[in-house]
Structures are given as C-alpha cells and as structure tokens.
Amino acid sequence: GNNMFAPTTEPKKNPLQRVPFSKPPFTIGDIKKAIPPHCFHRSLIRSFSYLIQDLIFVSIFYYIATTYFHFLPSPYSYLAWPIYWIAQGCVFTGIWMIGHECGHHSFSDYQWVDDTVGLILHSVLLTPYFSWKYSHRRHHSNTSFLEHDEVYVPRLKSELRQLTKYLNNPPVQVLGLACTLILGWPLYLVFNASGRLYHRFACHFYPYSPIYDNRERIQIYISDAGVIGASYVLYRNALAQSLAWLICFYGVPLQIMSIFIVLITFLHRTHSSLPHYDSSEWDWLRGMSSDSGRLSDWVHVLNKVFHNITDTHVLHHLFTTMPHYHATEATKAIKPLLGEYYQFDGTPFYKAIWRDSKECIYVEKDEGSQDIDVFWYKNKL
C-alpha cells in the first residue's frame, strides 16, 4: 500500500474503484527496467546514518523528559508526557522499520550485518527478529493468496461465527477496533491472530511452530534469546528505577509503536477495492498489486519518520531488497507503467480505518462470477 502519510499529489478518482484482477500486461522485468539502476544500490554508511539519526532523537526526547519534566507544574506535565510518548513512539516505529529493512536484506550488502543490526533493534523493541523475518518473507511470497498468505488473511463468509453480525455495530465496533490497535501486534506474535490458519498451535516464539521449517528453528531460538535478554535488561532497569519509570519512558512509547504497526499494516492490506485469489487464479505479480495506497496531508512528517514505508509499499513488495531512501524515486518511476494496477486512496487514515473495519468483514466471489475464483471484501451478513 502507498501514500498513507504522503502529500496529495495524485489525480483524484473513486478510491473504492476496484483494481483490475486480470493478469497485468507487464512483467516484473518491465517494471525493473523502468527504475533507475542506482535505486537498487544499498549503502551501509547511508543506512547507518538513518539509524544514528533515530537514536539521536530517542536520546534527545529521553534527555528532555528526564531533565525538565519534573520542573513542570502539574497542568503542563500532564500535557508534556503524552507529547513525549507519541514522539518517542513514532521514533521507535522508525527504528522498528529499519529492523524490518534488515530482515529484507535492504540495509547493506552484507547479510551478517543486516541480521546483526536487525536482531539487536527488534530485540530491544521486543520483536523476535528471525521469527518475524521468516513469516514476513512468506507473506511477501504469497500476498493475497487465500490459502498461503501469512497475515491479514480474510475469512470466507461461510467461516464467520454466528456472533459476527452482532459485533458489527458501532458501539461494539469501536471497542473491537481499539482492541485491535492496542493488542493486535502482541496477539499476532504470540497467537498468530489474523494470520494464516494452521491446524495446530502457531506462535512466533515457538521454534516448532508450523510457521517454520527445520532449518529455521535454531534462529527462532536466537530470536527468543534476544527478546529474553532485552526483557531482563528492562527488568533490571525497573528494579533500579521503578516500574512506573519503565512504563513512562519505555512501555508507553512501545505501545504507541505497536499501534502504528497495526495501523499501517491494516490499511495496506484491508480495502474493498482489493482482490484476493485462490490457487486457481493467484500468481505473484497479481498478488503484489493487491495493496491499497493511503494518503493524509497533516501527518506527512510521519512518512519521513517511518522511513517511507507508508508511501512506497507497493514498490517494497516488488523489490524487497531496495533501501527505503531510493524507494520514493523508484515509486515515481513505476507509477506510469502500473497504471490502474497502482491503487491509491486519499481518505484520511482515521476515516479509512473506521470505514474499512466496517466494510471489510469477509471475502466472497461476486454473484454471477462463480467460475472466476476472485474474492472481494464484503459486509452484508
């Protein structure tokens, strides 16, 4: 999905107009030729410069909070803490995105550097690096494939529970949406919530989870060790300072980061204009076009803080090893070629997430097209 936090520069069209589901008239080779060759170059120095920049911001925000907040009179301190939490949470999200790039081998030309940096960054943010790297890679290999996609896998109407019709009303929906944003990320990691349906327990922390094969299991142990090590350091800090200190300076910003991860990925993958396919219709390139573009002027700055993951996501799905600092230029280069296959929605994200959570309840084929195995989001129960 693209342009969730980018400025309005696209021509206006109906954001709910369905993207084409026929086989694209171009190949991945055609798309690659449209991109300037230098966009595929990864610079270790430049990648580290973005990480250092983020760490400097984390340090500045922490310094301001620890040095000046206790001098503020009570009315101002109640305002200062939420500002700190949101600002630090946004930078945490940017650091998490750099770890995500490491998992795609787009941080540098050296796999060991990428995995070392990614393991450290994601462990500090309580994300099992290799575990998520492997499940996320399978998502990229099977985007919009009903049987094999790994995350935000829609349910068929026949799979819905009886309670669904009662849960899809405004009061309950507000509660459900809040729970999704607040708890969605840890529930996905621990219980594979919203993920691919496996016939036994699936968990990103369990080395023998069906998500992974035998040659990946040792790295799941390494991921767990990283998270356990980071958790122990946090525990020692809580003993040395206090639990309240840990929650204020680290816990709440981490929760903000989790909310942003869910918000960004939900809007990328959930839209009534996007098709899903079963095994008879799916192919990789068609699946790659099933991401929704998002746009909102007033949070354009977050697009930079998040290292452009929000506005270059279609490009990212096509070329996962391309670094984020070349992705904007490459996205502009491929838009004319992709044409209608490049989906875009200018609805502000706070309206879009409410609309899409109401309209995207399940997927089914259109009436009269039962011989075409293409599925669309619907909400009539």
Coordinates of C-alpha atoms in Angstrom, one line a residue:
G1 CA 0.0 0.0 0.0
N2 CA 1.2 3.5 -0.6
N3 CA 0.9 7.2 0.3
M4 CA -0.9 6.7 3.6
F5 CA 1.0 9.6 5.1
A6 CA 2.2 11.3 1.9
P7 CA 1.1 14.7 0.5
T8 CA -1.8 14.9 -2.0
T9 CA -0.2 14.8 -5.5
E10 CA -2.3 12.1 -7.1
P11 CA -5.1 12.6 -9.5
K12 CA -8.5 12.2 -7.8
K13 CA -10.5 9.2 -8.6
N14 CA -13.0 7.0 -6.8
P15 CA -10.9 5.4 -4.0
L16 CA -13.3 2.4 -3.9
Q17 CA -12.9 1.6 -7.6
R18 CA -11.7 -2.0 -7.9
V19 CA -8.2 -2.6 -9.1
P20 CA -8.0 -4.8 -12.2
F21 CA -7.8 -8.5 -11.4
S22 CA -6.8 -9.7 -14.9
K23 CA -3.1 -10.7 -15.5
P24 CA -1.1 -7.5 -15.8
P25 CA 0.1 -6.6 -19.3
F26 CA 3.6 -6.1 -17.9
T27 CA 6.2 -8.3 -16.3
I28 CA 8.5 -7.8 -13.3
G29 CA 11.3 -7.3 -15.8
D30 CA 9.4 -4.5 -17.4
I31 CA 8.9 -2.8 -14.0
K32 CA 12.6 -3.2 -13.1
K33 CA 13.7 -1.6 -16.4
A34 CA 11.6 1.5 -15.6
I35 CA 13.6 2.1 -12.4
P36 CA 16.9 4.0 -12.4
P37 CA 19.7 1.4 -11.7
H38 CA 21.1 3.3 -8.8
C39 CA 17.9 2.8 -6.9
F40 CA 18.9 -0.8 -6.3
H41 CA 22.2 0.2 -4.6
R42 CA 22.5 -0.3 -0.8
S43 CA 24.9 1.9 1.1
L44 CA 26.0 0.7 4.5
I45 CA 27.0 4.2 5.5
R46 CA 23.8 5.8 4.4
S47 CA 21.7 3.2 6.1
F48 CA 23.6 3.6 9.4
S49 CA 23.1 7.4 9.1
Y50 CA 19.3 7.0 9.3
L51 CA 19.7 4.6 12.3
I52 CA 22.0 7.1 14.1
Q53 CA 19.6 9.9 13.4
D54 CA 16.8 7.9 15.0
L55 CA 18.9 7.1 18.0
I56 CA 19.8 10.7 18.4
F57 CA 16.1 11.7 18.5
V58 CA 15.5 8.9 21.1
S59 CA 18.3 10.3 23.2
I60 CA 17.1 13.9 22.9
F61 CA 13.5 13.1 23.9
Y62 CA 14.7 11.0 26.8
Y63 CA 17.0 13.8 28.0
I64 CA 14.3 16.4 27.8
A65 CA 11.9 14.2 29.7
T66 CA 14.3 13.2 32.5
T67 CA 15.9 16.7 32.8
Y68 CA 12.9 19.1 32.6
F69 CA 9.6 17.3 33.1
H70 CA 9.9 17.2 36.9
F71 CA 10.2 21.1 36.9
L72 CA 6.9 21.5 35.1
P73 CA 3.8 22.4 37.2
S74 CA 1.1 19.8 37.1
P75 CA -1.1 21.1 34.3
Y76 CA 1.8 21.3 31.9
S77 CA 3.3 17.9 32.9
Y78 CA 0.0 16.3 32.0
L79 CA 0.5 17.7 28.5
A80 CA 4.2 17.0 28.3
W81 CA 4.1 13.3 29.0
P82 CA 1.6 12.5 26.1
I83 CA 3.7 14.5 23.7
Y84 CA 6.8 12.6 24.8
W85 CA 5.0 9.2 24.5
I86 CA 3.7 10.0 21.0
A87 CA 7.0 11.5 19.8
Q88 CA 9.1 8.6 21.2
G89 CA 6.6 6.0 19.9
C90 CA 6.9 7.4 16.4
V91 CA 10.7 7.2 16.5
F92 CA 10.5 3.7 17.9
T93 CA 8.4 2.9 14.9
G94 CA 11.0 4.3 12.6
I95 CA 13.7 2.2 14.3
W96 CA 11.5 -0.9 14.0
M97 CA 11.2 -0.2 10.3
I98 CA 15.0 -0.2 9.9
G99 CA 14.9 -3.6 11.6
H100 CA 12.3 -4.6 9.1
E101 CA 14.7 -3.5 6.3
C102 CA 17.4 -5.6 7.8
G103 CA 15.1 -8.6 7.5
H104 CA 14.7 -7.9 3.8
H105 CA 18.5 -7.6 3.3
S106 CA 18.0 -4.0 2.2
F107 CA 20.1 -2.4 4.9
S108 CA 23.5 -3.3 3.4
D109 CA 25.2 -5.7 1.0
Y110 CA 26.3 -7.9 3.9
Q111 CA 23.7 -10.4 5.3
W112 CA 25.6 -10.8 8.6
V113 CA 25.5 -7.0 9.2
D114 CA 21.8 -6.9 8.4
D115 CA 20.9 -9.8 10.7
T116 CA 23.1 -8.5 13.5
V117 CA 21.6 -5.0 13.4
G118 CA 18.1 -6.3 12.9
L119 CA 18.4 -8.7 15.8
I120 CA 19.6 -6.0 18.1
L121 CA 17.0 -3.4 17.1
H122 CA 14.0 -5.8 17.1
S123 CA 15.0 -7.5 20.3
V124 CA 15.2 -4.1 22.1
L125 CA 11.7 -3.5 20.8
L126 CA 10.5 -6.9 22.0
T127 CA 10.1 -8.3 18.5
P128 CA 11.5 -11.8 17.7
Y129 CA 13.7 -10.8 14.7
F130 CA 14.3 -14.0 12.8
S131 CA 10.8 -15.4 13.7
W132 CA 9.1 -12.4 12.2
K133 CA 11.6 -12.2 9.3
Y134 CA 10.6 -15.7 8.1
S135 CA 6.8 -15.3 8.5
H136 CA 7.0 -11.9 6.8
R137 CA 9.0 -13.3 3.9
R138 CA 6.3 -15.9 3.4
H139 CA 3.7 -13.1 3.3
H140 CA 5.7 -11.4 0.6
S141 CA 5.8 -14.6 -1.4
N142 CA 2.1 -15.2 -1.1
T143 CA 0.4 -11.8 -0.9
S144 CA -3.4 -12.0 -1.4
F145 CA -3.2 -15.8 -1.7
L146 CA -6.1 -17.0 0.4
E147 CA -4.6 -20.4 1.2
H148 CA -1.0 -19.3 1.9
D149 CA -0.8 -15.6 2.8
E150 CA 0.6 -15.2 6.4
V151 CA -1.1 -12.1 7.7
Y152 CA -4.5 -10.3 7.4
V153 CA -5.9 -13.4 5.8
P154 CA -9.6 -12.6 5.2
R155 CA -12.2 -15.2 6.1
L156 CA -14.8 -16.6 3.8
K157 CA -18.4 -15.8 4.6
S158 CA -19.0 -19.5 5.4
E159 CA -16.2 -19.3 8.1
L160 CA -17.8 -16.5 10.1
R161 CA -19.1 -17.1 13.5
Q162 CA -22.7 -16.5 14.5
L163 CA -21.7 -13.6 16.7
T164 CA -20.2 -11.6 13.8
K165 CA -23.5 -9.9 12.9
Y166 CA -23.9 -8.6 16.5
L167 CA -20.3 -7.5 16.7
N168 CA -20.6 -5.4 13.5
N169 CA -22.4 -2.4 15.1
P170 CA -20.9 1.0 16.0
P171 CA -20.6 0.6 19.9
V172 CA -19.1 -2.8 19.7
Q173 CA -17.0 -2.0 16.6
V174 CA -15.3 0.9 18.4
L175 CA -14.3 -1.4 21.2
G176 CA -13.1 -4.0 18.7
L177 CA -11.1 -1.5 16.8
A178 CA -9.5 -0.2 19.9
C179 CA -8.6 -3.7 21.0
T180 CA -7.2 -4.5 17.5
L181 CA -4.9 -1.4 17.6
I182 CA -3.8 -1.9 21.2
L183 CA -3.5 -5.7 21.3
G184 CA -3.2 -6.7 17.7
W185 CA 0.6 -6.8 17.4
P186 CA 1.4 -8.9 20.5
L187 CA -1.6 -11.2 19.8
Y188 CA -0.2 -11.8 16.3
L189 CA 3.2 -12.6 17.6
V190 CA 2.0 -14.9 20.4
F191 CA -1.1 -16.5 18.9
N192 CA -0.9 -15.7 15.2
A193 CA -4.1 -13.7 15.4
S194 CA -5.3 -12.6 12.0
G195 CA -2.7 -14.9 10.4
R196 CA -2.8 -17.9 8.3
L197 CA -5.0 -20.7 9.6
Y198 CA -2.8 -23.6 10.8
H199 CA -4.2 -26.9 12.2
R200 CA -2.0 -26.7 15.3
F201 CA -0.7 -24.0 17.6
A202 CA 1.2 -21.3 15.7
C203 CA 3.4 -18.8 17.6
H204 CA 6.4 -16.6 16.6
F205 CA 8.2 -17.6 19.8
Y206 CA 7.8 -21.3 19.4
P207 CA 10.6 -22.9 17.4
Y208 CA 8.4 -25.9 16.4
S209 CA 5.5 -23.7 15.2
P210 CA 4.1 -24.8 11.8
I211 CA 5.2 -21.4 10.5
Y212 CA 8.8 -22.6 10.3
D213 CA 10.7 -25.4 8.8
N214 CA 13.5 -27.4 10.4
R215 CA 16.4 -25.3 9.1
E216 CA 14.9 -22.2 10.6
R217 CA 14.3 -23.5 14.1
I218 CA 17.7 -22.6 15.5
Q219 CA 17.2 -19.0 14.6
I220 CA 13.9 -18.9 16.3
Y221 CA 15.8 -19.9 19.5
I222 CA 18.2 -17.0 18.8
S223 CA 15.2 -14.6 18.4
D224 CA 13.8 -15.8 21.7
A225 CA 17.1 -15.3 23.4
G226 CA 17.3 -11.7 22.1
V227 CA 13.8 -10.9 23.4
I228 CA 14.6 -12.6 26.7
G229 CA 17.9 -10.7 27.0
A230 CA 16.2 -7.4 26.3
S231 CA 13.4 -8.2 28.8
Y232 CA 16.0 -9.0 31.5
V233 CA 17.7 -5.6 30.9
L234 CA 14.3 -3.9 31.2
Y235 CA 13.6 -5.9 34.4
R236 CA 16.9 -4.7 35.9
N237 CA 16.1 -1.1 35.0
A238 CA 12.7 -1.4 36.6
L239 CA 14.4 -2.7 39.8
A240 CA 17.0 0.1 39.7
Q241 CA 14.5 2.9 38.9
S242 CA 10.9 1.8 39.3
L243 CA 8.1 0.1 37.4
A244 CA 6.5 3.5 36.8
W245 CA 9.7 4.8 35.3
L246 CA 9.9 1.8 32.9
I247 CA 6.3 2.3 31.9
C248 CA 6.6 6.0 31.3
F249 CA 9.9 6.1 29.5
Y250 CA 9.7 2.8 27.6
G251 CA 6.4 1.0 27.9
V252 CA 4.0 3.6 26.6
P253 CA 6.2 4.6 23.6
L254 CA 6.5 0.8 22.8
Q255 CA 2.7 0.6 22.9
I256 CA 2.4 3.6 20.5
M257 CA 4.8 1.8 18.2
S258 CA 2.6 -1.3 18.3
I259 CA -0.4 0.7 17.4
F260 CA 1.3 2.2 14.4
I261 CA 2.5 -1.2 13.2
V262 CA -1.1 -2.4 13.3
L263 CA -2.5 0.8 11.7
I264 CA 0.0 0.8 8.9
T265 CA -0.3 -2.9 8.0
F266 CA -4.1 -2.9 8.4
L267 CA -4.5 -0.1 5.9
H268 CA -2.0 -1.6 3.5
R269 CA -3.9 -4.9 3.3
T270 CA -7.6 -4.1 4.0
H271 CA -9.6 -2.3 1.4
S272 CA -12.8 -3.2 -0.5
S273 CA -11.1 -2.5 -3.9
L274 CA -8.5 -5.2 -3.4
P275 CA -9.0 -8.7 -4.8
H276 CA -7.9 -12.0 -3.2
Y277 CA -7.3 -15.2 -5.1
D278 CA -7.4 -18.9 -4.5
S279 CA -4.9 -21.4 -6.0
S280 CA -6.6 -21.4 -9.4
E281 CA -6.2 -17.7 -10.0
W282 CA -3.3 -16.4 -7.9
D283 CA 0.1 -15.6 -9.2
W284 CA 2.8 -13.5 -7.6
L285 CA 2.5 -10.4 -9.7
R286 CA -1.2 -10.1 -9.4
G287 CA -0.9 -10.6 -5.6
M288 CA 1.6 -7.7 -5.5
S289 CA -0.9 -5.3 -6.9
S290 CA -3.3 -6.0 -4.1
D291 CA -2.1 -3.3 -1.7
S292 CA -4.0 -0.1 -1.1
G293 CA -2.5 3.4 -1.3
R294 CA -3.1 5.7 1.6
L295 CA -2.7 9.5 1.9
S296 CA -3.1 12.2 4.6
D297 CA -1.6 15.6 4.4
W298 CA -1.5 16.5 8.0
V299 CA 0.8 13.6 9.0
H300 CA 3.1 13.9 6.1
V301 CA 6.0 14.3 8.5
L302 CA 5.4 10.8 9.9
N303 CA 6.1 9.4 6.4
K304 CA 9.7 10.5 6.9
V305 CA 9.9 9.4 10.5
F306 CA 8.7 5.9 9.3
H307 CA 11.3 5.9 6.5
N308 CA 8.7 6.0 3.7
I309 CA 7.3 2.5 4.4
T310 CA 3.8 4.1 4.2
D311 CA 4.0 5.6 0.8
T312 CA 6.3 3.2 -1.1
H313 CA 4.8 -0.2 0.0
V314 CA 3.8 -1.4 -3.5
L315 CA 7.4 -0.8 -4.6
H316 CA 8.7 -2.5 -1.5
H317 CA 6.6 -5.7 -2.3
L318 CA 8.0 -5.7 -5.8
F319 CA 11.7 -5.2 -4.9
T320 CA 12.2 -6.1 -1.2
T321 CA 15.9 -5.5 -1.2
M322 CA 15.7 -1.9 -2.3
P323 CA 16.6 0.5 0.5
H324 CA 13.9 3.0 1.7
Y325 CA 16.0 6.1 0.7
H326 CA 15.6 5.1 -3.0
A327 CA 12.1 3.9 -2.8
T328 CA 10.3 7.2 -3.4
E329 CA 12.2 7.8 -6.7
A330 CA 11.6 4.2 -7.8
T331 CA 7.9 4.5 -6.9
K332 CA 7.5 7.6 -9.1
A333 CA 9.2 5.7 -11.9
I334 CA 6.9 2.7 -11.9
K335 CA 3.5 4.5 -11.5
P336 CA 3.0 5.3 -15.2
L337 CA 3.7 1.6 -16.1
L338 CA 1.5 0.2 -13.4
G339 CA -1.4 2.5 -14.3
E340 CA -4.7 1.1 -12.8
Y341 CA -2.8 -1.6 -11.0
Y342 CA -1.4 1.0 -8.7
Q343 CA -4.2 1.6 -6.2
F344 CA -4.5 4.9 -4.3
D345 CA -6.9 6.1 -1.6
G346 CA -6.8 9.7 -0.4
T347 CA -9.1 9.1 2.5
P348 CA -7.6 10.4 5.8
F349 CA -6.4 7.4 7.8
Y350 CA -8.7 7.9 10.8
K351 CA -11.8 7.8 8.5
A352 CA -10.3 5.0 6.4
I353 CA -9.7 2.6 9.3
W354 CA -13.3 3.1 10.5
R355 CA -14.7 2.6 7.0
D356 CA -12.6 -0.4 6.2
S357 CA -13.2 -2.1 9.5
K358 CA -17.0 -1.8 8.8
E359 CA -16.9 -2.8 5.1
C360 CA -14.2 -5.5 5.1
I361 CA -15.8 -8.3 7.1
Y362 CA -15.3 -11.3 4.9
V363 CA -14.5 -12.1 1.2
E364 CA -16.6 -13.9 -1.3
K365 CA -17.0 -14.1 -5.1
D366 CA -19.3 -11.7 -6.9
E367 CA -22.7 -13.1 -7.8
G368 CA -22.7 -14.4 -11.4
S369 CA -19.0 -14.9 -11.4
Q370 CA -18.8 -18.2 -9.7
D371 CA -16.5 -19.6 -12.4
I372 CA -13.9 -16.9 -11.6
D373 CA -12.0 -17.6 -8.3
V374 CA -11.5 -13.9 -7.4
F375 CA -12.8 -12.8 -4.0
W376 CA -13.7 -9.4 -2.7
Y377 CA -14.3 -7.8 0.7
K378 CA -18.0 -7.5 1.6
N379 CA -20.0 -6.8 4.8
K380 CA -23.6 -8.0 4.2
L381 CA -24.4 -10.5 6.9

